[in-house]
Amino acid sequence: MARMSADPDGYNPNDIIQRLKRLLESGKSGIDYTIIPRDKNESLIETYVISEQDRIDILKRLTVNEYDGWDYGNNTDFPKDIIHFFHYETSLIPRGIEDAKSKRIKLYIKLTWTKPSNVLIVISFHE
């Protein structure tokens, strides 16, 4: 992993960020993009006060500085998927704790565009 050059589709890290932002601005959740409700992703919602819109806003704020490279996916059902990795630091309020203060956490974000439909799939969005 941690390949910083252009991916096999010819997208460099800046292209990936711009492509992501354009899609989130013009697309519709559930149609053009989705955050997979995996256990780890759902655990973030159970542990911290964070809405779907908050997660979309974080994706929109990603920069090349948070980009950690790309690699081919290991899912045999989607062997040509190119996975892009990000690390993003933010502050979130722990859920269920009275008078809780924000806690600084590091998010791990992993995404891909399906082929041939180009739907954005956010595979991982968790601590």
mmCIF file of N, CA and C in Angstrom:
data_model
loop_
_atom_site.group_PDB
_atom_site.id
_atom_site.type_symbol
_atom_site.label_atom_id
_atom_site.label_comp_id
_atom_site.label_asym_id
_atom_site.label_seq_id
_atom_site.Cartn_x
_atom_site.Cartn_y
_atom_site.Cartn_z
ATOM 1 N N MET A 1 0.827 -1.183 0.000
ATOM 2 C CA MET A 1 0.000 0.000 0.000
ATOM 3 C C MET A 1 0.870 1.244 0.000
ATOM 4 N N ALA A 2 0.282 2.355 0.392
ATOM 5 C CA ALA A 2 0.951 3.655 0.482
ATOM 6 C C ALA A 2 1.597 4.073 -0.832
ATOM 7 N N ARG A 3 0.959 3.749 -1.916
ATOM 8 C CA ARG A 3 1.434 4.193 -3.224
ATOM 9 C C ARG A 3 0.934 5.609 -3.439
ATOM 10 N N MET A 4 1.851 6.520 -3.670
ATOM 11 C CA MET A 4 1.471 7.920 -3.810
ATOM 12 C C MET A 4 1.417 8.375 -5.272
ATOM 13 N N SER A 5 1.787 7.512 -6.176
ATOM 14 C CA SER A 5 1.740 7.857 -7.597
ATOM 15 C C SER A 5 0.306 7.712 -8.102
ATOM 16 N N ALA A 6 0.103 8.000 -9.362
ATOM 17 C CA ALA A 6 -1.214 7.846 -9.964
ATOM 18 C C ALA A 6 -1.649 6.391 -9.885
ATOM 19 N N ASP A 7 -2.946 6.190 -9.697
ATOM 20 C CA ASP A 7 -3.477 4.828 -9.653
ATOM 21 C C ASP A 7 -3.581 4.288 -11.085
ATOM 22 N N PRO A 8 -3.917 3.010 -11.258
ATOM 23 C CA PRO A 8 -3.986 2.423 -12.603
ATOM 24 C C PRO A 8 -4.999 3.100 -13.533
ATOM 25 N N ASP A 9 -5.970 3.823 -12.967
ATOM 26 C CA ASP A 9 -6.922 4.561 -13.797
ATOM 27 C C ASP A 9 -6.396 5.942 -14.179
ATOM 28 N N GLY A 10 -5.188 6.280 -13.701
ATOM 29 C CA GLY A 10 -4.562 7.547 -14.058
ATOM 30 C C GLY A 10 -4.851 8.690 -13.102
ATOM 31 N N TYR A 11 -5.518 8.417 -11.977
ATOM 32 C CA TYR A 11 -5.834 9.464 -11.011
ATOM 33 C C TYR A 11 -4.691 9.623 -10.007
ATOM 34 N N ASN A 12 -4.197 10.853 -9.853
ATOM 35 C CA ASN A 12 -3.201 11.118 -8.813
ATOM 36 C C ASN A 12 -3.960 11.515 -7.538
ATOM 37 N N PRO A 13 -3.266 11.647 -6.404
ATOM 38 C CA PRO A 13 -3.976 11.966 -5.163
ATOM 39 C C PRO A 13 -4.862 13.212 -5.245
ATOM 40 N N ASN A 14 -4.400 14.270 -5.885
ATOM 41 C CA ASN A 14 -5.229 15.464 -6.021
ATOM 42 C C ASN A 14 -6.479 15.180 -6.852
ATOM 43 N N ASP A 15 -6.339 14.390 -7.912
ATOM 44 C CA ASP A 15 -7.496 14.008 -8.722
ATOM 45 C C ASP A 15 -8.529 13.253 -7.888
ATOM 46 N N ILE A 16 -8.058 12.354 -7.032
ATOM 47 C CA ILE A 16 -8.953 11.556 -6.185
ATOM 48 C C ILE A 16 -9.755 12.478 -5.280
ATOM 49 N N ILE A 17 -9.074 13.432 -4.654
ATOM 50 C CA ILE A 17 -9.745 14.383 -3.756
ATOM 51 C C ILE A 17 -10.795 15.189 -4.527
ATOM 52 N N GLN A 18 -10.439 15.690 -5.691
ATOM 53 C CA GLN A 18 -11.385 16.493 -6.482
ATOM 54 C C GLN A 18 -12.568 15.647 -6.953
ATOM 55 N N ARG A 19 -12.289 14.435 -7.370
ATOM 56 C CA ARG A 19 -13.352 13.513 -7.809
ATOM 57 C C ARG A 19 -14.314 13.240 -6.650
ATOM 58 N N LEU A 20 -13.773 13.001 -5.474
ATOM 59 C CA LEU A 20 -14.575 12.739 -4.283
ATOM 60 C C LEU A 20 -15.464 13.938 -3.960
ATOM 61 N N LYS A 21 -14.899 15.120 -3.946
ATOM 62 C CA LYS A 21 -15.656 16.324 -3.599
ATOM 63 C C LYS A 21 -16.748 16.623 -4.615
ATOM 64 N N ARG A 22 -16.441 16.475 -5.895
ATOM 65 C CA ARG A 22 -17.459 16.699 -6.937
ATOM 66 C C ARG A 22 -18.642 15.750 -6.746
ATOM 67 N N LEU A 23 -18.345 14.478 -6.490
ATOM 68 C CA LEU A 23 -19.399 13.487 -6.338
ATOM 69 C C LEU A 23 -20.260 13.780 -5.106
ATOM 70 N N LEU A 24 -19.626 14.137 -4.004
ATOM 71 C CA LEU A 24 -20.382 14.418 -2.786
ATOM 72 C C LEU A 24 -21.238 15.673 -2.926
ATOM 73 N N GLU A 25 -20.791 16.624 -3.726
ATOM 74 C CA GLU A 25 -21.563 17.848 -3.960
ATOM 75 C C GLU A 25 -22.759 17.598 -4.878
ATOM 76 N N SER A 26 -22.587 16.763 -5.896
ATOM 77 C CA SER A 26 -23.631 16.606 -6.907
ATOM 78 C C SER A 26 -24.410 15.298 -6.800
ATOM 79 N N GLY A 27 -23.855 14.307 -6.098
ATOM 80 C CA GLY A 27 -24.489 12.995 -6.040
ATOM 81 C C GLY A 27 -25.494 12.857 -4.919
ATOM 82 N N LYS A 28 -26.150 11.714 -4.919
ATOM 83 C CA LYS A 28 -27.157 11.411 -3.906
ATOM 84 C C LYS A 28 -26.733 10.170 -3.131
ATOM 85 N N SER A 29 -26.845 10.281 -1.790
ATOM 86 C CA SER A 29 -26.520 9.152 -0.919
ATOM 87 C C SER A 29 -27.419 7.971 -1.247
ATOM 88 N N GLY A 30 -26.840 6.799 -1.311
ATOM 89 C CA GLY A 30 -27.592 5.591 -1.615
ATOM 90 C C GLY A 30 -27.705 5.310 -3.101
ATOM 91 N N ILE A 31 -27.432 6.305 -3.916
ATOM 92 C CA ILE A 31 -27.490 6.134 -5.370
ATOM 93 C C ILE A 31 -26.096 6.293 -5.966
ATOM 94 N N ASP A 32 -25.460 7.433 -5.696
ATOM 95 C CA ASP A 32 -24.137 7.728 -6.249
ATOM 96 C C ASP A 32 -23.000 7.391 -5.281
ATOM 97 N N TYR A 33 -23.320 7.326 -3.999
ATOM 98 C CA TYR A 33 -22.316 6.992 -2.995
ATOM 99 C C TYR A 33 -22.988 6.390 -1.767
ATOM 100 N N THR A 34 -22.230 5.609 -1.032
ATOM 101 C CA THR A 34 -22.735 5.029 0.208
ATOM 102 C C THR A 34 -21.584 4.738 1.162
ATOM 103 N N ILE A 35 -21.875 4.845 2.444
ATOM 104 C CA ILE A 35 -20.935 4.418 3.477
ATOM 105 C C ILE A 35 -21.442 3.073 3.968
ATOM 106 N N ILE A 36 -20.662 2.039 3.750
ATOM 107 C CA ILE A 36 -21.073 0.679 4.092
ATOM 108 C C ILE A 36 -21.293 0.580 5.609
ATOM 109 N N PRO A 37 -22.415 0.008 6.041
ATOM 110 C CA PRO A 37 -22.678 -0.107 7.478
ATOM 111 C C PRO A 37 -21.984 -1.323 8.109
ATOM 112 N N ARG A 38 -20.667 -1.371 7.986
ATOM 113 C CA ARG A 38 -19.893 -2.449 8.605
ATOM 114 C C ARG A 38 -19.850 -2.247 10.120
ATOM 115 N N ASP A 39 -19.557 -3.307 10.860
ATOM 116 C CA ASP A 39 -19.507 -3.226 12.322
ATOM 117 C C ASP A 39 -18.595 -2.100 12.807
ATOM 118 N N LYS A 40 -17.378 -2.004 12.245
ATOM 119 C CA LYS A 40 -16.434 -0.975 12.679
ATOM 120 C C LYS A 40 -16.986 0.421 12.392
ATOM 121 N N ASN A 41 -17.623 0.589 11.248
ATOM 122 C CA ASN A 41 -18.183 1.885 10.885
ATOM 123 C C ASN A 41 -19.353 2.252 11.808
ATOM 124 N N GLU A 42 -20.182 1.276 12.119
ATOM 125 C CA GLU A 42 -21.316 1.506 13.005
ATOM 126 C C GLU A 42 -20.856 1.751 14.436
ATOM 127 N N SER A 43 -19.756 1.140 14.825
ATOM 128 C CA SER A 43 -19.199 1.335 16.160
ATOM 129 C C SER A 43 -18.823 2.794 16.393
ATOM 130 N N LEU A 44 -18.339 3.469 15.355
ATOM 131 C CA LEU A 44 -18.002 4.883 15.479
ATOM 132 C C LEU A 44 -19.247 5.687 15.855
ATOM 133 N N ILE A 45 -20.367 5.377 15.230
ATOM 134 C CA ILE A 45 -21.628 6.076 15.490
ATOM 135 C C ILE A 45 -22.134 5.773 16.898
ATOM 136 N N GLU A 46 -21.918 4.547 17.348
ATOM 137 C CA GLU A 46 -22.350 4.162 18.694
ATOM 138 C C GLU A 46 -21.462 4.776 19.775
ATOM 139 N N THR A 47 -20.205 5.036 19.448
ATOM 140 C CA THR A 47 -19.235 5.520 20.433
ATOM 141 C C THR A 47 -19.177 7.049 20.497
ATOM 142 N N TYR A 48 -19.414 7.713 19.366
ATOM 143 C CA TYR A 48 -19.292 9.169 19.295
ATOM 144 C C TYR A 48 -20.544 9.786 18.687
ATOM 145 N N VAL A 49 -20.742 11.059 18.977
ATOM 146 C CA VAL A 49 -21.841 11.816 18.379
ATOM 147 C C VAL A 49 -21.371 12.243 16.992
ATOM 148 N N ILE A 50 -21.842 11.533 15.979
ATOM 149 C CA ILE A 50 -21.479 11.831 14.590
ATOM 150 C C ILE A 50 -22.624 11.360 13.689
ATOM 151 N N SER A 51 -23.116 12.255 12.879
ATOM 152 C CA SER A 51 -24.226 11.943 11.979
ATOM 153 C C SER A 51 -23.692 11.551 10.602
ATOM 154 N N GLU A 52 -24.600 11.109 9.743
ATOM 155 C CA GLU A 52 -24.195 10.824 8.366
ATOM 156 C C GLU A 52 -23.694 12.094 7.693
ATOM 157 N N GLN A 53 -24.359 13.216 7.953
ATOM 158 C CA GLN A 53 -23.914 14.481 7.360
ATOM 159 C C GLN A 53 -22.530 14.867 7.865
ATOM 160 N N ASP A 54 -22.245 14.616 9.142
ATOM 161 C CA ASP A 54 -20.904 14.879 9.684
ATOM 162 C C ASP A 54 -19.865 14.060 8.924
ATOM 163 N N ARG A 55 -20.180 12.803 8.646
ATOM 164 C CA ARG A 55 -19.230 11.953 7.921
ATOM 165 C C ARG A 55 -19.030 12.464 6.496
ATOM 166 N N ILE A 56 -20.100 12.891 5.852
ATOM 167 C CA ILE A 56 -19.995 13.450 4.501
ATOM 168 C C ILE A 56 -19.146 14.721 4.541
ATOM 169 N N ASP A 57 -19.368 15.566 5.547
ATOM 170 C CA ASP A 57 -18.582 16.797 5.682
ATOM 171 C C ASP A 57 -17.099 16.488 5.867
ATOM 172 N N ILE A 58 -16.779 15.459 6.639
ATOM 173 C CA ILE A 58 -15.379 15.056 6.811
ATOM 174 C C ILE A 58 -14.802 14.596 5.477
ATOM 175 N N LEU A 59 -15.551 13.807 4.733
ATOM 176 C CA LEU A 59 -15.069 13.368 3.414
ATOM 177 C C LEU A 59 -14.805 14.566 2.507
ATOM 178 N N LYS A 60 -15.651 15.587 2.581
ATOM 179 C CA LYS A 60 -15.479 16.786 1.761
ATOM 180 C C LYS A 60 -14.250 17.589 2.174
ATOM 181 N N ARG A 61 -13.836 17.468 3.437
ATOM 182 C CA ARG A 61 -12.681 18.216 3.937
ATOM 183 C C ARG A 61 -11.349 17.491 3.721
ATOM 184 N N LEU A 62 -11.377 16.265 3.238
ATOM 185 C CA LEU A 62 -10.125 15.536 3.026
ATOM 186 C C LEU A 62 -9.222 16.297 2.058
ATOM 187 N N THR A 63 -7.924 16.237 2.321
ATOM 188 C CA THR A 63 -6.936 16.864 1.453
ATOM 189 C C THR A 63 -5.877 15.833 1.081
ATOM 190 N N VAL A 64 -4.994 16.250 0.215
ATOM 191 C CA VAL A 64 -3.884 15.378 -0.184
ATOM 192 C C VAL A 64 -3.040 15.004 1.032
ATOM 193 N N ASN A 65 -2.990 15.869 2.034
ATOM 194 C CA ASN A 65 -2.209 15.571 3.241
ATOM 195 C C ASN A 65 -2.733 14.355 3.990
ATOM 196 N N GLU A 66 -4.029 14.081 3.890
ATOM 197 C CA GLU A 66 -4.616 12.916 4.562
ATOM 198 C C GLU A 66 -4.563 11.659 3.688
ATOM 199 N N TYR A 67 -4.253 11.834 2.425
ATOM 200 C CA TYR A 67 -4.206 10.691 1.508
ATOM 201 C C TYR A 67 -3.022 9.793 1.874
ATOM 202 N N ASP A 68 -3.290 8.496 1.985
ATOM 203 C CA ASP A 68 -2.252 7.552 2.397
ATOM 204 C C ASP A 68 -1.950 6.517 1.311
ATOM 205 N N GLY A 69 -2.440 6.753 0.106
ATOM 206 C CA GLY A 69 -2.093 5.876 -1.004
ATOM 207 C C GLY A 69 -3.244 5.005 -1.478
ATOM 208 N N TRP A 70 -2.926 4.130 -2.391
ATOM 209 C CA TRP A 70 -3.916 3.229 -2.975
ATOM 210 C C TRP A 70 -3.327 1.827 -3.073
ATOM 211 N N ASP A 71 -4.206 0.873 -3.252
ATOM 212 C CA ASP A 71 -3.797 -0.509 -3.492
ATOM 213 C C ASP A 71 -4.974 -1.211 -4.147
ATOM 214 N N TYR A 72 -4.731 -2.374 -4.691
ATOM 215 C CA TYR A 72 -5.819 -3.182 -5.228
ATOM 216 C C TYR A 72 -6.569 -3.818 -4.077
ATOM 217 N N GLY A 73 -7.887 -3.920 -4.223
ATOM 218 C CA GLY A 73 -8.698 -4.561 -3.194
ATOM 219 C C GLY A 73 -8.435 -6.054 -3.134
ATOM 220 N N ASN A 74 -8.766 -6.647 -1.998
ATOM 221 C CA ASN A 74 -8.572 -8.086 -1.843
ATOM 222 C C ASN A 74 -9.890 -8.846 -1.845
ATOM 223 N N ASN A 75 -10.972 -8.193 -2.228
ATOM 224 C CA ASN A 75 -12.275 -8.836 -2.316
ATOM 225 C C ASN A 75 -12.369 -9.550 -3.669
ATOM 226 N N THR A 76 -12.467 -10.870 -3.635
ATOM 227 C CA THR A 76 -12.479 -11.655 -4.879
ATOM 228 C C THR A 76 -13.714 -11.379 -5.733
ATOM 229 N N ASP A 77 -14.779 -10.829 -5.140
ATOM 230 C CA ASP A 77 -15.959 -10.468 -5.919
ATOM 231 C C ASP A 77 -15.735 -9.206 -6.749
ATOM 232 N N PHE A 78 -14.738 -8.401 -6.344
ATOM 233 C CA PHE A 78 -14.433 -7.145 -7.034
ATOM 234 C C PHE A 78 -12.922 -7.036 -7.234
ATOM 235 N N PRO A 79 -12.348 -7.912 -8.056
ATOM 236 C CA PRO A 79 -10.891 -7.995 -8.163
ATOM 237 C C PRO A 79 -10.214 -6.774 -8.789
ATOM 238 N N LYS A 80 -10.941 -5.948 -9.496
ATOM 239 C CA LYS A 80 -10.322 -4.791 -10.156
ATOM 240 C C LYS A 80 -10.485 -3.501 -9.371
ATOM 241 N N ASP A 81 -11.091 -3.588 -8.191
ATOM 242 C CA ASP A 81 -11.282 -2.375 -7.392
ATOM 243 C C ASP A 81 -9.949 -1.804 -6.946
ATOM 244 N N ILE A 82 -9.839 -0.502 -7.060
ATOM 245 C CA ILE A 82 -8.674 0.233 -6.571
ATOM 246 C C ILE A 82 -9.140 0.937 -5.293
ATOM 247 N N ILE A 83 -8.479 0.640 -4.195
ATOM 248 C CA ILE A 83 -8.868 1.163 -2.889
ATOM 249 C C ILE A 83 -7.960 2.336 -2.540
ATOM 250 N N HIS A 84 -8.568 3.426 -2.079
ATOM 251 C CA HIS A 84 -7.829 4.622 -1.666
ATOM 252 C C HIS A 84 -7.948 4.760 -0.154
ATOM 253 N N PHE A 85 -6.823 5.083 0.498
ATOM 254 C CA PHE A 85 -6.738 5.128 1.952
ATOM 255 C C PHE A 85 -6.460 6.547 2.435
ATOM 256 N N PHE A 86 -7.116 6.907 3.536
ATOM 257 C CA PHE A 86 -6.930 8.211 4.155
ATOM 258 C C PHE A 86 -6.848 8.049 5.670
ATOM 259 N N HIS A 87 -6.138 8.970 6.307
ATOM 260 C CA HIS A 87 -6.146 9.109 7.763
ATOM 261 C C HIS A 87 -6.516 10.557 8.043
ATOM 262 N N TYR A 88 -7.477 10.756 8.931
ATOM 263 C CA TYR A 88 -7.985 12.100 9.200
ATOM 264 C C TYR A 88 -8.170 12.273 10.699
ATOM 265 N N GLU A 89 -7.610 13.352 11.244
ATOM 266 C CA GLU A 89 -7.772 13.634 12.674
ATOM 267 C C GLU A 89 -8.895 14.629 12.875
ATOM 268 N N THR A 90 -9.720 14.362 13.885
ATOM 269 C CA THR A 90 -10.838 15.232 14.204
ATOM 270 C C THR A 90 -11.161 15.116 15.682
ATOM 271 N N SER A 91 -12.039 15.964 16.143
ATOM 272 C CA SER A 91 -12.517 15.884 17.524
ATOM 273 C C SER A 91 -13.986 15.503 17.506
ATOM 274 N N LEU A 92 -14.339 14.521 18.319
ATOM 275 C CA LEU A 92 -15.721 14.076 18.436
ATOM 276 C C LEU A 92 -16.082 13.971 19.912
ATOM 277 N N ILE A 93 -17.367 14.118 20.198
ATOM 278 C CA ILE A 93 -17.856 14.001 21.572
ATOM 279 C C ILE A 93 -18.276 12.557 21.816
ATOM 280 N N PRO A 94 -17.747 11.946 22.875
ATOM 281 C CA PRO A 94 -18.171 10.577 23.208
ATOM 282 C C PRO A 94 -19.674 10.550 23.505
ATOM 283 N N ARG A 95 -20.330 9.533 23.037
ATOM 284 C CA ARG A 95 -21.779 9.377 23.212
ATOM 285 C C ARG A 95 -22.070 8.773 24.592
ATOM 286 N N GLY A 96 -23.140 9.234 25.202
ATOM 287 C CA GLY A 96 -23.627 8.632 26.431
ATOM 288 C C GLY A 96 -22.876 9.012 27.688
ATOM 289 N N ILE A 97 -22.021 10.016 27.605
ATOM 290 C CA ILE A 97 -21.283 10.471 28.776
ATOM 291 C C ILE A 97 -21.715 11.902 29.069
ATOM 292 N N GLU A 98 -22.335 12.091 30.223
ATOM 293 C CA GLU A 98 -22.826 13.419 30.581
ATOM 294 C C GLU A 98 -21.672 14.412 30.676
ATOM 295 N N ASP A 99 -21.849 15.574 30.100
ATOM 296 C CA ASP A 99 -20.851 16.657 30.101
ATOM 297 C C ASP A 99 -19.515 16.233 29.487
ATOM 298 N N ALA A 100 -19.573 15.324 28.530
ATOM 299 C CA ALA A 100 -18.339 14.844 27.884
ATOM 300 C C ALA A 100 -17.695 15.961 27.079
ATOM 301 N N LYS A 101 -16.403 15.967 27.093
ATOM 302 C CA LYS A 101 -15.630 16.913 26.290
ATOM 303 C C LYS A 101 -15.194 16.209 25.002
ATOM 304 N N SER A 102 -14.940 17.003 23.979
ATOM 305 C CA SER A 102 -14.479 16.451 22.709
ATOM 306 C C SER A 102 -13.206 15.653 22.915
ATOM 307 N N LYS A 103 -13.097 14.601 22.159
ATOM 308 C CA LYS A 103 -11.906 13.752 22.202
ATOM 309 C C LYS A 103 -11.275 13.752 20.811
ATOM 310 N N ARG A 104 -9.980 13.931 20.766
ATOM 311 C CA ARG A 104 -9.247 13.915 19.492
ATOM 312 C C ARG A 104 -9.071 12.461 19.063
ATOM 313 N N ILE A 105 -9.519 12.137 17.851
ATOM 314 C CA ILE A 105 -9.368 10.779 17.344
ATOM 315 C C ILE A 105 -8.825 10.806 15.922
ATOM 316 N N LYS A 106 -8.277 9.684 15.520
ATOM 317 C CA LYS A 106 -7.770 9.529 14.167
ATOM 318 C C LYS A 106 -8.691 8.549 13.430
ATOM 319 N N LEU A 107 -9.255 9.020 12.331
ATOM 320 C CA LEU A 107 -10.151 8.187 11.532
ATOM 321 C C LEU A 107 -9.381 7.494 10.408
ATOM 322 N N TYR A 108 -9.783 6.279 10.136
ATOM 323 C CA TYR A 108 -9.261 5.499 9.027
ATOM 324 C C TYR A 108 -10.383 5.440 7.997
ATOM 325 N N ILE A 109 -10.104 5.934 6.803
ATOM 326 C CA ILE A 109 -11.116 5.988 5.749
ATOM 327 C C ILE A 109 -10.578 5.249 4.528
ATOM 328 N N LYS A 110 -11.407 4.357 4.006
ATOM 329 C CA LYS A 110 -11.021 3.555 2.843
ATOM 330 C C LYS A 110 -12.195 3.605 1.870
ATOM 331 N N LEU A 111 -11.906 3.954 0.609
ATOM 332 C CA LEU A 111 -12.988 4.081 -0.366
ATOM 333 C C LEU A 111 -12.567 3.587 -1.742
ATOM 334 N N THR A 112 -13.580 3.325 -2.551
ATOM 335 C CA THR A 112 -13.362 2.884 -3.927
ATOM 336 C C THR A 112 -14.533 3.335 -4.786
ATOM 337 N N TRP A 113 -14.307 3.379 -6.076
ATOM 338 C CA TRP A 113 -15.379 3.582 -7.035
ATOM 339 C C TRP A 113 -15.589 2.253 -7.737
ATOM 340 N N THR A 114 -16.841 1.760 -7.709
ATOM 341 C CA THR A 114 -17.130 0.480 -8.343
ATOM 342 C C THR A 114 -16.993 0.605 -9.858
ATOM 343 N N LYS A 115 -16.708 -0.505 -10.465
ATOM 344 C CA LYS A 115 -16.603 -0.535 -11.925
ATOM 345 C C LYS A 115 -17.678 -1.475 -12.456
ATOM 346 N N PRO A 116 -18.340 -1.154 -13.494
ATOM 347 C CA PRO A 116 -18.178 0.016 -14.362
ATOM 348 C C PRO A 116 -19.054 1.203 -13.962
ATOM 349 N N SER A 117 -19.871 1.075 -12.913
ATOM 350 C CA SER A 117 -20.870 2.113 -12.616
ATOM 351 C C SER A 117 -20.324 3.374 -11.964
ATOM 352 N N ASN A 118 -19.116 3.312 -11.393
ATOM 353 C CA ASN A 118 -18.498 4.463 -10.729
ATOM 354 C C ASN A 118 -19.266 4.973 -9.513
ATOM 355 N N VAL A 119 -19.956 4.074 -8.821
ATOM 356 C CA VAL A 119 -20.584 4.430 -7.551
ATOM 357 C C VAL A 119 -19.480 4.462 -6.499
ATOM 358 N N LEU A 120 -19.458 5.500 -5.674
ATOM 359 C CA LEU A 120 -18.476 5.615 -4.608
ATOM 360 C C LEU A 120 -18.916 4.756 -3.434
ATOM 361 N N ILE A 121 -18.043 3.885 -2.992
ATOM 362 C CA ILE A 121 -18.290 3.049 -1.827
ATOM 363 C C ILE A 121 -17.266 3.413 -0.764
ATOM 364 N N VAL A 122 -17.731 3.892 0.390
ATOM 365 C CA VAL A 122 -16.855 4.146 1.519
ATOM 366 C C VAL A 122 -16.870 2.864 2.332
ATOM 367 N N ILE A 123 -15.780 2.115 2.239
ATOM 368 C CA ILE A 123 -15.684 0.806 2.856
ATOM 369 C C ILE A 123 -15.422 0.926 4.351
ATOM 370 N N SER A 124 -14.528 1.821 4.718
ATOM 371 C CA SER A 124 -14.165 2.006 6.119
ATOM 372 C C SER A 124 -14.256 3.477 6.492
ATOM 373 N N PHE A 125 -14.834 3.725 7.652
ATOM 374 C CA PHE A 125 -14.905 5.069 8.218
ATOM 375 C C PHE A 125 -15.001 4.865 9.725
ATOM 376 N N HIS A 126 -13.844 4.694 10.348
ATOM 377 C CA HIS A 126 -13.823 4.358 11.779
ATOM 378 C C HIS A 126 -12.507 4.759 12.406
ATOM 379 N N GLU A 127 -12.431 4.574 13.736
ATOM 380 C CA GLU A 127 -11.194 4.865 14.469
ATOM 381 C C GLU A 127 -10.124 3.885 14.091
#
